[in-house]
Amino acid sequence: MSPIIHHHISLLRTALQPYRGQQSDKQDRQQRIALVPTMGNLHEGHLELVKIAKQHANIVVVSIFVNPTQFGVGEDFDSYPRTLDEDVAKLASVGADYVFAPSVDAMYPVLPPPTTVLAGAISNQLCGQSRPGHFDGVGIVVSKLFNIVQPDVAIFGQKDYQQLAIIKQLVRDLSYPIEIVGAPIVRADDGLALSSRNQYLTESERQVAPILHRELQDLAAQLKGNGISQQVFESLLKDKRTRISNAGFTIDYLEVKTEALGSVVSDSTTFNIENKNIVILVAAWLGRARLLDNQLVVVE
């Protein structure tokens, strides 16, 4: 069954309101509503988010909105693929209930919006360094979607690790009564993390792209043991940056952080990754495609 499409905020709110007072057929409790925010041009990774949403809720709403406030000058807002009909067909195959596909005018009566939702210090590193204002744009659109849909749970992919951390912070700081679920990265058979922007890769670039994940896996294996000195750590990072660059990538960043995106260097003299879970994060350009990936590491 095809999901019901709404383009207007008021109509979606009206459609969802009855579920908030209904009892679930399966359990003696109210129906739960899940939100899966997307920018469309859906792939298997997005569909996996919907499958996870259905495990957490009775009603699944998928938003499809290419959000202008999170694109910087010279980025691909105008060329970002918009494939609503194909997206709706894919969503029907995994049982989504509603699609919310608003216009820019519906979401932003005034653009740029005079009200902002600032992401704070957590946004000033990694992607935030090369995309200033990006996460503030994410913050306002996610806040609006939360207010429009009023979900009980929202599903976000872990490929955008920094974004997921910022959204968890937003929910905490603005007291949203929403459970945030991070979904594992969905990969192609050769390890490349799925992304709508992968379609920018040429055939030859697509053959090179999986190297990024393989280098992260290799670095993760080397970081798992105890007793790594700061000198060895920095040497490993330098080597990986060189290998990735030599493969044809232009690196935006390759960093190792704590799970909470803190530094693994406590101060100017103390370095310690023992007995901590850490995350390796990378963003790199390959032709027109900016590829993101990350790898969680449990330090033994």
Coordinates of C-alpha atoms in Angstrom, one line a residue:
M1 CA 0.0 0.0 0.0
S2 CA 1.4 3.4 -1.0
P3 CA 2.0 5.9 1.8
I4 CA -0.3 8.9 2.1
I5 CA 1.5 12.1 0.9
H6 CA 1.0 15.4 2.6
H7 CA 2.6 18.7 1.4
H8 CA 1.0 21.0 4.0
I9 CA 1.8 21.2 7.7
S10 CA -1.8 21.6 8.8
L11 CA -3.0 18.6 6.8
L12 CA -0.3 16.3 8.2
R13 CA -1.0 17.4 11.7
T14 CA -4.7 16.7 11.2
A15 CA -4.0 13.3 9.8
L16 CA -1.7 12.3 12.7
Q17 CA -3.8 13.6 15.5
P18 CA -6.3 10.7 15.8
Y19 CA -3.4 8.2 16.4
R20 CA -2.4 10.0 19.6
G21 CA -5.5 8.9 21.3
Q22 CA -5.9 5.5 19.9
Q23 CA -4.9 2.3 21.5
S24 CA -2.6 -0.1 19.7
D25 CA -4.2 -3.3 18.5
K26 CA -1.2 -5.2 19.7
Q27 CA -0.6 -3.7 23.1
D28 CA -2.6 -1.8 25.7
R29 CA -1.1 1.5 25.0
Q30 CA -1.4 4.5 22.7
Q31 CA -0.2 4.3 19.1
R32 CA 3.4 5.4 18.7
I33 CA 4.5 7.7 15.9
A34 CA 8.0 7.5 14.3
L35 CA 9.7 10.1 12.2
V36 CA 12.4 9.4 9.6
P37 CA 13.8 12.7 8.3
T38 CA 15.4 12.6 4.8
M39 CA 16.2 14.8 1.9
G40 CA 14.9 12.2 -0.5
N41 CA 16.6 10.4 -3.4
L42 CA 16.3 7.4 -1.2
H43 CA 18.5 4.3 -1.2
E44 CA 18.7 1.1 0.8
G45 CA 20.1 2.9 3.8
H46 CA 17.0 5.1 4.1
L47 CA 14.8 2.1 3.7
E48 CA 16.6 0.4 6.5
L49 CA 15.8 3.5 8.7
V50 CA 12.1 2.9 7.9
K51 CA 12.3 -0.8 8.8
I52 CA 13.9 0.2 12.2
A53 CA 11.2 2.8 12.7
K54 CA 8.5 0.2 12.3
Q55 CA 10.1 -1.8 15.1
H56 CA 9.7 1.2 17.4
A57 CA 6.3 2.6 16.4
N58 CA 2.9 1.8 14.8
I59 CA 2.9 4.8 12.4
V60 CA 5.9 5.8 10.4
V61 CA 6.2 9.3 8.8
V62 CA 9.0 9.9 6.4
S63 CA 9.8 13.5 5.6
I64 CA 11.3 14.4 2.2
F65 CA 12.7 17.9 2.1
V66 CA 15.8 19.3 0.6
N67 CA 16.6 21.9 3.3
P68 CA 18.1 25.1 2.0
T69 CA 19.3 26.3 5.4
Q70 CA 21.9 23.5 5.7
F71 CA 23.5 24.2 2.3
G72 CA 26.4 26.7 2.1
V73 CA 27.3 29.0 -0.8
G74 CA 28.5 26.9 -3.8
E75 CA 27.1 23.6 -2.4
D76 CA 24.7 21.4 -4.3
F77 CA 21.3 22.6 -3.2
D78 CA 20.1 23.4 -6.7
S79 CA 21.4 20.2 -8.2
Y80 CA 20.6 17.8 -5.3
P81 CA 18.4 15.1 -6.9
R82 CA 14.7 15.4 -6.2
T83 CA 13.0 12.1 -7.0
L84 CA 9.7 12.1 -5.1
D85 CA 7.7 9.6 -7.2
E86 CA 10.5 7.0 -7.1
D87 CA 11.0 7.7 -3.4
V88 CA 7.3 7.1 -2.6
A89 CA 7.4 3.8 -4.5
K90 CA 10.4 2.6 -2.5
L91 CA 8.7 3.7 0.8
A92 CA 5.6 1.7 -0.2
S93 CA 7.8 -1.4 -0.4
V94 CA 8.8 -1.1 3.3
G95 CA 5.5 0.0 4.7
A96 CA 5.9 3.7 5.5
D97 CA 2.5 5.2 6.4
Y98 CA 2.9 8.9 5.5
V99 CA 5.3 11.0 3.4
F100 CA 5.6 14.7 4.4
A101 CA 7.0 16.6 1.3
P102 CA 6.6 20.3 2.0
S103 CA 7.7 23.2 -0.2
V104 CA 10.4 25.6 0.9
D105 CA 7.7 28.3 1.3
A106 CA 5.7 26.0 3.6
M107 CA 8.7 25.3 5.9
Y108 CA 10.2 28.8 5.7
P109 CA 7.6 31.6 5.4
V110 CA 10.7 33.9 5.7
L111 CA 14.0 32.8 4.3
P112 CA 16.5 33.0 5.7
P113 CA 14.5 32.4 8.9
P114 CA 14.9 35.1 11.5
T115 CA 14.7 32.5 14.3
T116 CA 17.8 30.2 14.7
V117 CA 18.5 27.0 16.5
L118 CA 22.3 27.1 17.1
A119 CA 24.2 23.8 17.5
G120 CA 26.9 25.3 19.7
A121 CA 30.5 24.2 20.3
I122 CA 29.9 20.6 19.2
S123 CA 29.3 21.9 15.7
N124 CA 32.6 23.9 15.4
Q125 CA 34.7 20.9 14.5
L126 CA 34.8 18.2 11.8
C127 CA 32.2 19.0 9.2
G128 CA 31.4 22.3 11.0
Q129 CA 34.9 23.6 10.1
S130 CA 34.4 23.3 6.4
R131 CA 30.7 23.9 6.3
P132 CA 30.1 26.8 8.7
G133 CA 26.4 27.2 9.6
H134 CA 25.5 23.7 8.3
F135 CA 24.5 22.3 11.6
D136 CA 22.6 25.4 12.6
G137 CA 20.5 24.8 9.4
V138 CA 20.1 21.1 10.5
G139 CA 19.0 22.3 14.0
I140 CA 16.2 24.5 12.8
V141 CA 14.8 22.0 10.2
V142 CA 14.9 19.1 12.7
S143 CA 13.3 21.3 15.4
K144 CA 10.5 22.2 12.9
L145 CA 9.9 18.6 11.9
F146 CA 9.8 17.6 15.6
N147 CA 7.2 20.3 16.2
I148 CA 5.2 19.4 13.1
V149 CA 5.1 15.6 13.5
Q150 CA 5.5 15.4 17.3
P151 CA 6.9 11.9 17.0
D152 CA 7.5 9.5 19.9
V153 CA 10.7 8.3 18.3
A154 CA 13.0 9.6 15.5
I155 CA 15.5 7.5 13.5
F156 CA 18.8 8.9 12.2
G157 CA 21.7 7.1 10.5
Q158 CA 25.0 6.8 12.2
K159 CA 26.9 7.6 9.0
D160 CA 26.3 11.3 9.9
Y161 CA 27.8 10.7 13.3
Q162 CA 28.3 14.4 14.2
Q163 CA 24.8 15.2 13.1
L164 CA 23.4 12.4 15.3
A165 CA 25.3 13.7 18.3
I166 CA 24.0 17.3 17.7
I167 CA 20.4 16.0 17.4
K168 CA 20.7 14.1 20.7
Q169 CA 22.0 17.3 22.3
L170 CA 19.1 19.3 20.8
V171 CA 16.6 16.9 22.2
R172 CA 18.2 17.0 25.6
D173 CA 18.6 20.8 25.7
L174 CA 15.1 21.7 24.3
S175 CA 13.4 18.9 26.4
Y176 CA 11.8 17.2 23.4
P177 CA 9.9 14.1 24.6
I178 CA 11.4 12.1 21.7
E179 CA 13.5 8.9 21.7
I180 CA 16.4 9.2 19.3
V181 CA 17.6 6.0 17.7
G182 CA 20.9 5.8 15.8
A183 CA 20.8 3.3 13.0
P184 CA 23.9 1.4 11.9
I185 CA 25.6 2.4 8.7
V186 CA 24.3 0.5 5.6
R187 CA 27.1 -0.4 3.2
A188 CA 27.4 -1.7 -0.3
D189 CA 29.0 -5.1 -0.7
D190 CA 32.4 -3.6 -1.1
G191 CA 32.1 -1.5 2.1
L192 CA 31.2 1.9 0.7
A193 CA 28.8 3.7 3.0
L194 CA 25.5 4.3 1.1
S195 CA 24.7 7.9 0.4
S196 CA 22.6 9.8 -2.1
R197 CA 25.7 11.7 -3.2
N198 CA 27.4 8.5 -4.2
Q199 CA 25.7 8.9 -7.6
Y200 CA 28.1 11.8 -8.3
L201 CA 30.9 9.3 -8.5
T202 CA 32.2 8.3 -12.0
E203 CA 32.6 4.6 -12.8
S204 CA 36.3 4.8 -12.1
E205 CA 35.8 6.8 -8.8
R206 CA 33.3 4.3 -7.6
Q207 CA 36.0 1.6 -7.9
V208 CA 38.3 3.7 -5.7
A209 CA 35.7 4.8 -3.1
P210 CA 35.7 1.7 -0.9
I211 CA 39.4 2.3 0.0
L212 CA 38.1 4.9 2.5
H213 CA 36.3 2.3 4.6
R214 CA 39.2 -0.2 4.3
E215 CA 41.7 2.4 5.6
L216 CA 39.4 3.2 8.6
Q217 CA 39.1 -0.5 9.4
D218 CA 42.9 -0.9 9.3
L219 CA 43.4 2.1 11.5
A220 CA 40.7 0.8 14.0
A221 CA 42.6 -2.5 14.2
Q222 CA 45.8 -0.7 15.1
L223 CA 44.2 1.5 17.7
K224 CA 42.5 -1.3 19.6
G225 CA 45.5 -2.3 21.7
N226 CA 46.6 -0.7 25.0
G227 CA 49.8 1.2 25.4
I228 CA 49.8 3.4 22.2
S229 CA 51.8 6.5 22.7
Q230 CA 50.8 9.9 21.4
Q231 CA 53.8 9.8 19.0
V232 CA 52.6 6.4 17.6
F233 CA 49.0 7.7 17.4
E234 CA 50.0 10.8 15.5
S235 CA 52.2 8.7 13.2
L236 CA 49.3 6.3 12.4
L237 CA 47.0 9.2 11.6
K238 CA 49.7 10.8 9.3
D239 CA 50.2 7.6 7.5
K240 CA 46.5 7.1 6.9
R241 CA 46.0 10.6 5.6
T242 CA 48.9 10.0 3.2
R243 CA 47.5 6.7 2.0
I244 CA 44.0 8.1 1.5
S245 CA 45.3 11.2 -0.4
N246 CA 47.6 9.0 -2.6
A247 CA 44.5 6.9 -3.5
G248 CA 43.0 10.0 -5.1
F249 CA 40.9 11.6 -2.3
T250 CA 41.1 15.2 -1.1
I251 CA 40.7 14.9 2.7
D252 CA 38.5 17.3 4.5
Y253 CA 39.4 15.7 7.9
L254 CA 40.5 12.4 9.4
E255 CA 40.2 12.5 13.1
V256 CA 39.9 10.3 16.2
K257 CA 37.5 11.4 18.9
T258 CA 35.8 10.1 22.0
E259 CA 32.3 8.8 21.5
A260 CA 31.0 12.2 22.7
L261 CA 33.3 13.9 20.1
G262 CA 35.7 15.0 22.7
S263 CA 39.5 15.1 22.3
V264 CA 41.5 11.9 23.0
V265 CA 44.2 14.3 24.3
S266 CA 43.1 15.5 27.7
D267 CA 45.4 18.5 27.8
S268 CA 48.7 19.5 26.3
T269 CA 50.6 16.8 28.1
T270 CA 48.2 13.9 28.6
F271 CA 47.3 11.4 26.0
N272 CA 45.2 8.3 26.7
I273 CA 42.9 6.2 24.7
E274 CA 43.1 3.1 26.9
N275 CA 39.8 1.7 28.3
K276 CA 37.7 4.1 26.2
N277 CA 35.4 3.7 23.2
I278 CA 36.6 6.0 20.4
V279 CA 35.4 6.8 16.9
I280 CA 37.4 7.5 13.8
L281 CA 35.7 10.0 11.5
V282 CA 36.5 11.0 7.9
A283 CA 35.2 13.3 5.3
A284 CA 36.9 13.3 1.9
W285 CA 36.2 14.4 -1.6
L286 CA 36.4 12.1 -4.5
G287 CA 35.6 14.0 -7.7
R288 CA 32.3 15.8 -7.1
A289 CA 31.3 13.5 -4.2
R290 CA 32.0 14.4 -0.6
L291 CA 32.1 11.0 1.2
L292 CA 31.5 10.6 5.0
D293 CA 32.3 7.5 7.0
N294 CA 33.2 6.6 10.6
Q295 CA 34.3 3.5 12.6
L296 CA 33.6 2.9 16.2
V297 CA 36.5 1.3 18.1
V298 CA 36.3 -0.5 21.4
V299 CA 39.8 0.0 23.0
E300 CA 40.9 -3.2 24.8

